[in-house]
Short mmCIF file of C-alpha atoms in Angstrom, two decimals:
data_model
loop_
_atom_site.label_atom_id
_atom_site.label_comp_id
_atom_site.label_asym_id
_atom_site.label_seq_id
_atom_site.Cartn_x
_atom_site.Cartn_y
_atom_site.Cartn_z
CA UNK Z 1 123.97 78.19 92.47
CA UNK Z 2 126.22 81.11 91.12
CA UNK Z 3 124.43 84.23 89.97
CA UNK Z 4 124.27 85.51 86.74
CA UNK Z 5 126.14 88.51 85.86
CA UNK Z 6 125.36 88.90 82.19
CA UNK Z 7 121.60 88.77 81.53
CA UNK Z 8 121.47 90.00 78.16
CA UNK Z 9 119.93 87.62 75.66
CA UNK Z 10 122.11 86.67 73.11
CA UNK Z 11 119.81 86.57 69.75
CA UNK Z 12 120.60 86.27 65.74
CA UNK Z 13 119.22 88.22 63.57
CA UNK Z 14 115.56 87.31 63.46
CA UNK Z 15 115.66 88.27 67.14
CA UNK Z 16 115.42 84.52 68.14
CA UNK Z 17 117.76 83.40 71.21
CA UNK Z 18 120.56 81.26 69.18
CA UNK Z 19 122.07 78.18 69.82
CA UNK Z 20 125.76 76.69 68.85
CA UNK Z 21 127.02 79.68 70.40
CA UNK Z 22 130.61 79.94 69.89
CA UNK Z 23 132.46 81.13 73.15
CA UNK Z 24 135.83 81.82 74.02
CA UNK Z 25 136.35 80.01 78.20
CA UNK Z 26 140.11 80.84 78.74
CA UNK Z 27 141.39 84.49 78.26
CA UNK Z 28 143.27 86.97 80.48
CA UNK Z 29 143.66 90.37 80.66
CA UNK Z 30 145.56 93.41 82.43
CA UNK Z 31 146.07 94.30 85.48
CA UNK Z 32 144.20 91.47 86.80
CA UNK Z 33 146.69 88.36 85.43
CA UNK Z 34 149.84 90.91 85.16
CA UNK Z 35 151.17 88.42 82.37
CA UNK Z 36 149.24 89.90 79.63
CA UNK Z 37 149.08 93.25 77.63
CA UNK Z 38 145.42 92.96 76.64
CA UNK Z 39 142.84 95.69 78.20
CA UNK Z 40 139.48 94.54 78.70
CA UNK Z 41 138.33 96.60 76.17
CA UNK Z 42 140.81 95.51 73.61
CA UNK Z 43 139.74 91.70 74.08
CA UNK Z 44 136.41 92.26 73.65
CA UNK Z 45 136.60 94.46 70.44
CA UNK Z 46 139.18 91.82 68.86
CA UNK Z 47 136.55 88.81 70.32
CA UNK Z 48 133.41 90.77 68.83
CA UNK Z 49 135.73 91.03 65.77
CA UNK Z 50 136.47 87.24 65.07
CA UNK Z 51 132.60 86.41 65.27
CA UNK Z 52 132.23 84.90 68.70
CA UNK Z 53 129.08 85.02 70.75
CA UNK Z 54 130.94 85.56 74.28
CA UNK Z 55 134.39 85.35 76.10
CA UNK Z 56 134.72 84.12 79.61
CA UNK Z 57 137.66 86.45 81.78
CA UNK Z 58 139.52 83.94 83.60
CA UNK Z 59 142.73 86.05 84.81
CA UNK Z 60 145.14 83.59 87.06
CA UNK Z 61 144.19 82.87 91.02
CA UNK Z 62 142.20 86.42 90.47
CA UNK Z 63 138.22 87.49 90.40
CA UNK Z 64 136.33 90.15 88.75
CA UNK Z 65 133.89 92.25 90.59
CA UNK Z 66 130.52 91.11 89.23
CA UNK Z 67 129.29 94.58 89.02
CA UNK Z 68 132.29 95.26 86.62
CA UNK Z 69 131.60 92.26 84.36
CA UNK Z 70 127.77 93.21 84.20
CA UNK Z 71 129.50 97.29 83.16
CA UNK Z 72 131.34 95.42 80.36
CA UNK Z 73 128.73 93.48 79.18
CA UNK Z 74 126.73 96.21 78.55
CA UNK Z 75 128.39 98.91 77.55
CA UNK Z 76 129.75 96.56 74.89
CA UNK Z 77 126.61 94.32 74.20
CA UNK Z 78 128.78 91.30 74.35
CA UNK Z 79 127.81 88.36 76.54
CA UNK Z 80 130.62 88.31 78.80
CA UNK Z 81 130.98 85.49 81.73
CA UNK Z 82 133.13 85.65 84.84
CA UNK Z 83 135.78 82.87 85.86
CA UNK Z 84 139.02 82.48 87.15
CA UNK Z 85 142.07 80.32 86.13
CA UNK Z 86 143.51 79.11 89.70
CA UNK Z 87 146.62 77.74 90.10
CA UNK Z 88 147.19 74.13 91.85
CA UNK Z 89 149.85 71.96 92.71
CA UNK Z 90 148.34 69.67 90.08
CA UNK Z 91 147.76 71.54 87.49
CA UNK Z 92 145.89 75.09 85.96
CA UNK Z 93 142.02 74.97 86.69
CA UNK Z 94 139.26 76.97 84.92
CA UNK Z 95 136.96 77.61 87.41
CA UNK Z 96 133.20 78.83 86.81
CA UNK Z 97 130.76 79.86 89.95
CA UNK Z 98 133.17 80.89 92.17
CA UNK Z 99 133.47 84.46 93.33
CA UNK Z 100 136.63 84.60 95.43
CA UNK Z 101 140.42 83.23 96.39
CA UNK Z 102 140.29 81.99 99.01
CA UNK Z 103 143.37 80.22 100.87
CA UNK Z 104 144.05 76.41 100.02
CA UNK Z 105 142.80 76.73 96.53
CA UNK Z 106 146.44 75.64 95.60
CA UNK Z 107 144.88 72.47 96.58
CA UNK Z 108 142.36 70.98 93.28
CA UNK Z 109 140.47 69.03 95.72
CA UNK Z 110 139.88 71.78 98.34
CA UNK Z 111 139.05 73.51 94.42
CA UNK Z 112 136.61 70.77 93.78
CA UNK Z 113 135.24 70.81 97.21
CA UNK Z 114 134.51 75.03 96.91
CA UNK Z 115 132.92 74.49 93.06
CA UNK Z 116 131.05 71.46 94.33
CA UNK Z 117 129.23 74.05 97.06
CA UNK Z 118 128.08 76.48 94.94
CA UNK Z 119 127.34 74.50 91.98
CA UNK Z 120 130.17 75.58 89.54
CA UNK Z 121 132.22 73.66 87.29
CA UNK Z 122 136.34 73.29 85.98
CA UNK Z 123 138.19 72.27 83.09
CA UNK Z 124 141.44 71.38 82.95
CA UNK Z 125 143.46 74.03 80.96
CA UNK Z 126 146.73 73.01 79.16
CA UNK Z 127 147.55 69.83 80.46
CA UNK Z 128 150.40 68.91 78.00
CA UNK Z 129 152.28 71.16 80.39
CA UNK Z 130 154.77 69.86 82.83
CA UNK Z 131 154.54 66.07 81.52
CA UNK Z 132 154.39 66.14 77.56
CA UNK Z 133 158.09 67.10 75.67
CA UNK Z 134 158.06 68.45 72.31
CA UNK Z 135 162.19 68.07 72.33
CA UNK Z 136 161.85 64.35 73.62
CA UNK Z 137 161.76 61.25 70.79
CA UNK Z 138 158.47 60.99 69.62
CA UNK Z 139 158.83 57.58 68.94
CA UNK Z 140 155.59 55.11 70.65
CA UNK Z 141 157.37 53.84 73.74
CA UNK Z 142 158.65 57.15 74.85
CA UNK Z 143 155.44 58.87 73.87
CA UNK Z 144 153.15 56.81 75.79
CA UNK Z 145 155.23 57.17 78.62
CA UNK Z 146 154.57 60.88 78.49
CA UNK Z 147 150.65 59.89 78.58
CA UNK Z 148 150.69 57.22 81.03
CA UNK Z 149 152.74 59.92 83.39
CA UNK Z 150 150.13 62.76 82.86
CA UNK Z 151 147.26 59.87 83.34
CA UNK Z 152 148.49 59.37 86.94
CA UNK Z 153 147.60 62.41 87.41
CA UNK Z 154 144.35 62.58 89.79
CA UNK Z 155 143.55 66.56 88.62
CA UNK Z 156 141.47 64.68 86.08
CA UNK Z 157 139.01 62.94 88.25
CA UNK Z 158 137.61 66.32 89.71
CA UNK Z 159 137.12 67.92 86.02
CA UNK Z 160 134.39 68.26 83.96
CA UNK Z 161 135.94 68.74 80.43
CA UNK Z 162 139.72 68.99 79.24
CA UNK Z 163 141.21 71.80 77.04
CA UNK Z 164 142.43 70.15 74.00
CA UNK Z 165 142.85 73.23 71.90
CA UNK Z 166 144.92 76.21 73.19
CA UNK Z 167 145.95 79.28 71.35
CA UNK Z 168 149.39 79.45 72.54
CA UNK Z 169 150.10 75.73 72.58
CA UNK Z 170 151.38 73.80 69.61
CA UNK Z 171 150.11 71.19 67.56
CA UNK Z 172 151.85 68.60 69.09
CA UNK Z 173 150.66 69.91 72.48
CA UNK Z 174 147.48 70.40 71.67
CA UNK Z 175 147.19 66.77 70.05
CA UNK Z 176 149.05 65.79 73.04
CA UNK Z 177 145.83 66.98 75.56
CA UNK Z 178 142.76 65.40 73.01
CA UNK Z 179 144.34 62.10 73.32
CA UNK Z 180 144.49 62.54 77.23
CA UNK Z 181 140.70 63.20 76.53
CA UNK Z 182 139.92 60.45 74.73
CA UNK Z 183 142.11 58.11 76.98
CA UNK Z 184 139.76 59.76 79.94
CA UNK Z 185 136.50 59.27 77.84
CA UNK Z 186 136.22 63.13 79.41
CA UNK Z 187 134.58 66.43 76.99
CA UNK Z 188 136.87 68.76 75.26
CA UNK Z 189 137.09 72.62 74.93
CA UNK Z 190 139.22 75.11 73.31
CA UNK Z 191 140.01 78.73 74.03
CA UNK Z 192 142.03 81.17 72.92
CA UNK Z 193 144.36 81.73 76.16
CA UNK Z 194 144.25 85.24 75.15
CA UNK Z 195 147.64 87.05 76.75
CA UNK Z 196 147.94 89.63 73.45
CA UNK Z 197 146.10 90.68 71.03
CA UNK Z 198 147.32 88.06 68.24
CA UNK Z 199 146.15 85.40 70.28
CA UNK Z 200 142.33 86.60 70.35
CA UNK Z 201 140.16 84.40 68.33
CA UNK Z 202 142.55 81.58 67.82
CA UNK Z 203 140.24 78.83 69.62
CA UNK Z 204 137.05 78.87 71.26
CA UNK Z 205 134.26 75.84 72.39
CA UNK Z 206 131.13 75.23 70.16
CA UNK Z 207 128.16 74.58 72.44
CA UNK Z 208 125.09 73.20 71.63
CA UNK Z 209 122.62 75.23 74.53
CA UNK Z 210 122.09 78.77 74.17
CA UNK Z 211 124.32 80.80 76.83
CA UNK Z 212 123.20 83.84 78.39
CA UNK Z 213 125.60 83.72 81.86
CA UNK Z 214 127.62 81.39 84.21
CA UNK Z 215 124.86 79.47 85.11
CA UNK Z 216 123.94 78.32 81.59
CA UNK Z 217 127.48 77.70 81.16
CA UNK Z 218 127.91 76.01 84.01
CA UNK Z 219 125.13 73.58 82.97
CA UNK Z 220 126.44 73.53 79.38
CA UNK Z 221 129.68 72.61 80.80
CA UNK Z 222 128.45 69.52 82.95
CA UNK Z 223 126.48 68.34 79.56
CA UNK Z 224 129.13 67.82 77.41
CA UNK Z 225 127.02 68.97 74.70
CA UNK Z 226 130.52 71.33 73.04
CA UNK Z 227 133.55 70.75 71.31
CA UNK Z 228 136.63 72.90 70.36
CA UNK Z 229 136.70 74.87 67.53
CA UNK Z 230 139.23 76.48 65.09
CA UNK Z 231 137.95 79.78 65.14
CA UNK Z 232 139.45 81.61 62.19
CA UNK Z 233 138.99 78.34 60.13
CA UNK Z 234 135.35 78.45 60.97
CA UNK Z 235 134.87 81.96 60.40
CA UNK Z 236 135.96 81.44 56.82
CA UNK Z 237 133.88 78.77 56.36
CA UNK Z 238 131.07 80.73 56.98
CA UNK Z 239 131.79 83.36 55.43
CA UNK Z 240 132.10 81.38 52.70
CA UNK Z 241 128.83 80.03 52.66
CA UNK Z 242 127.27 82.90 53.12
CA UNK Z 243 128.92 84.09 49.65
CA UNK Z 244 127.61 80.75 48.25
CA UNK Z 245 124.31 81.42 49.39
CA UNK Z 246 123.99 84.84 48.00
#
């Protein structure tokens, strides 16, 4: 099983471990996925900032030194959880409980096969890409098409959950991936995709378990006990409840 590199306790107020924890599993940051302009430091503050419990650093086909991610986590007191979004012929993996790149992992099954020996797990990030076309008719026929094509698709026998909500996707897109979900019967997440600041607490996943590190995510992950979130709509509503209740 993958080791835990964040073993701080996340707790509420009353010093109680909490549950529902809201975490964001798909962000990216610079120099380690060179697409983005967000620091570490700068996702973190902005996460903190929106009222999530955690963030998971998933950089493309890249891996953070644990020691780094347990730095982080402390010096910020955020729960922080190391990933990795690897690139495949057959689509964009988020991978939890690896710890390396190793060659063939453009390969999902080899993927599968390495998070299968040391007990990780994978969602499927963004998988409107490549197959569904915001330009194309939208009428039934031609729509269905576009989810029968992405259906034949065997990425999504080897997954544990499917990103139906991502920050930098549209609403057609992401409406596109929750009814490849539900046609799969498979869990859903959501996450920010973080590449800039703006996109930092867009979406996140709502999970039921208390998370303290990858392995607890890991396990939350295989439960199916989350769902995808609207972050700053939820942040409202609470806020507006708390209002209420004072």
């Amino acid at each position: 099983m993958p080791t835990d590199t964040s073993i701080m306790s996340i707790r509420n107020y009353s010093g109680h471990l909490k549950k529902r924890m809201i975490i964001d599993i798909h962000t990216h940051t610079y120099p380690t996925s060179d697409d983005s302009t967000l620091t570490p430091e700068e996702l973190i503050t902005r996460s903190k900032n929106a009222g999530l419990d955690g963030i998971c650093l998933t950089d493309h086909d890249g891996f953070w030194n644990p020691a780094d991610v347990v730095k982080l986590s402390k010096v910020h007191d955020f729960l922080i959880i190391p990933g990795c979004e690897v690139t495949t012929e057959e689509g964009h993996l988020l991978v939890y409980g690896l710890s390396e790149y190793i060659f063939g992992m453009h390969k999902s099954q080899f993927v599968r096969d390495l998070v299968d020996e040391q007990g990780g797990a994978i969602v499927v990030a963004h998988p409107y890409r490549r197959v569904y076309r915001e330009n194309a008719p939208q009428d039934t026929q031609t729509y269905n098409e576009m989810i029968e094509r992405a259906l034949r698709n065997n990425v999504f026998d080897l997954t544990e959950a499917i990103e139906t909500r991502n920050g930098r996707g549209t609403t057609n897109e992401n409406k596109f991936s929750e009814n490849l979900a539900n046609n799969l019967g498979l869990p859903m997440t959501g996450a920010s995709d973080a590449h800039k600041v703006d996109d930092v607490g867009t979406f996140a996943t709502k999970f039921s378990d208390t998370i303290t590190g990858v392995t607890d995510l890991i396990a939350a992950l295989k439960s199916g006990k989350y769902h995808p979130i609207n972050v700053r709509s939820h942040k409202h509503l609470s806020l507006h409840r708390t209002n209420f209740d004072n």
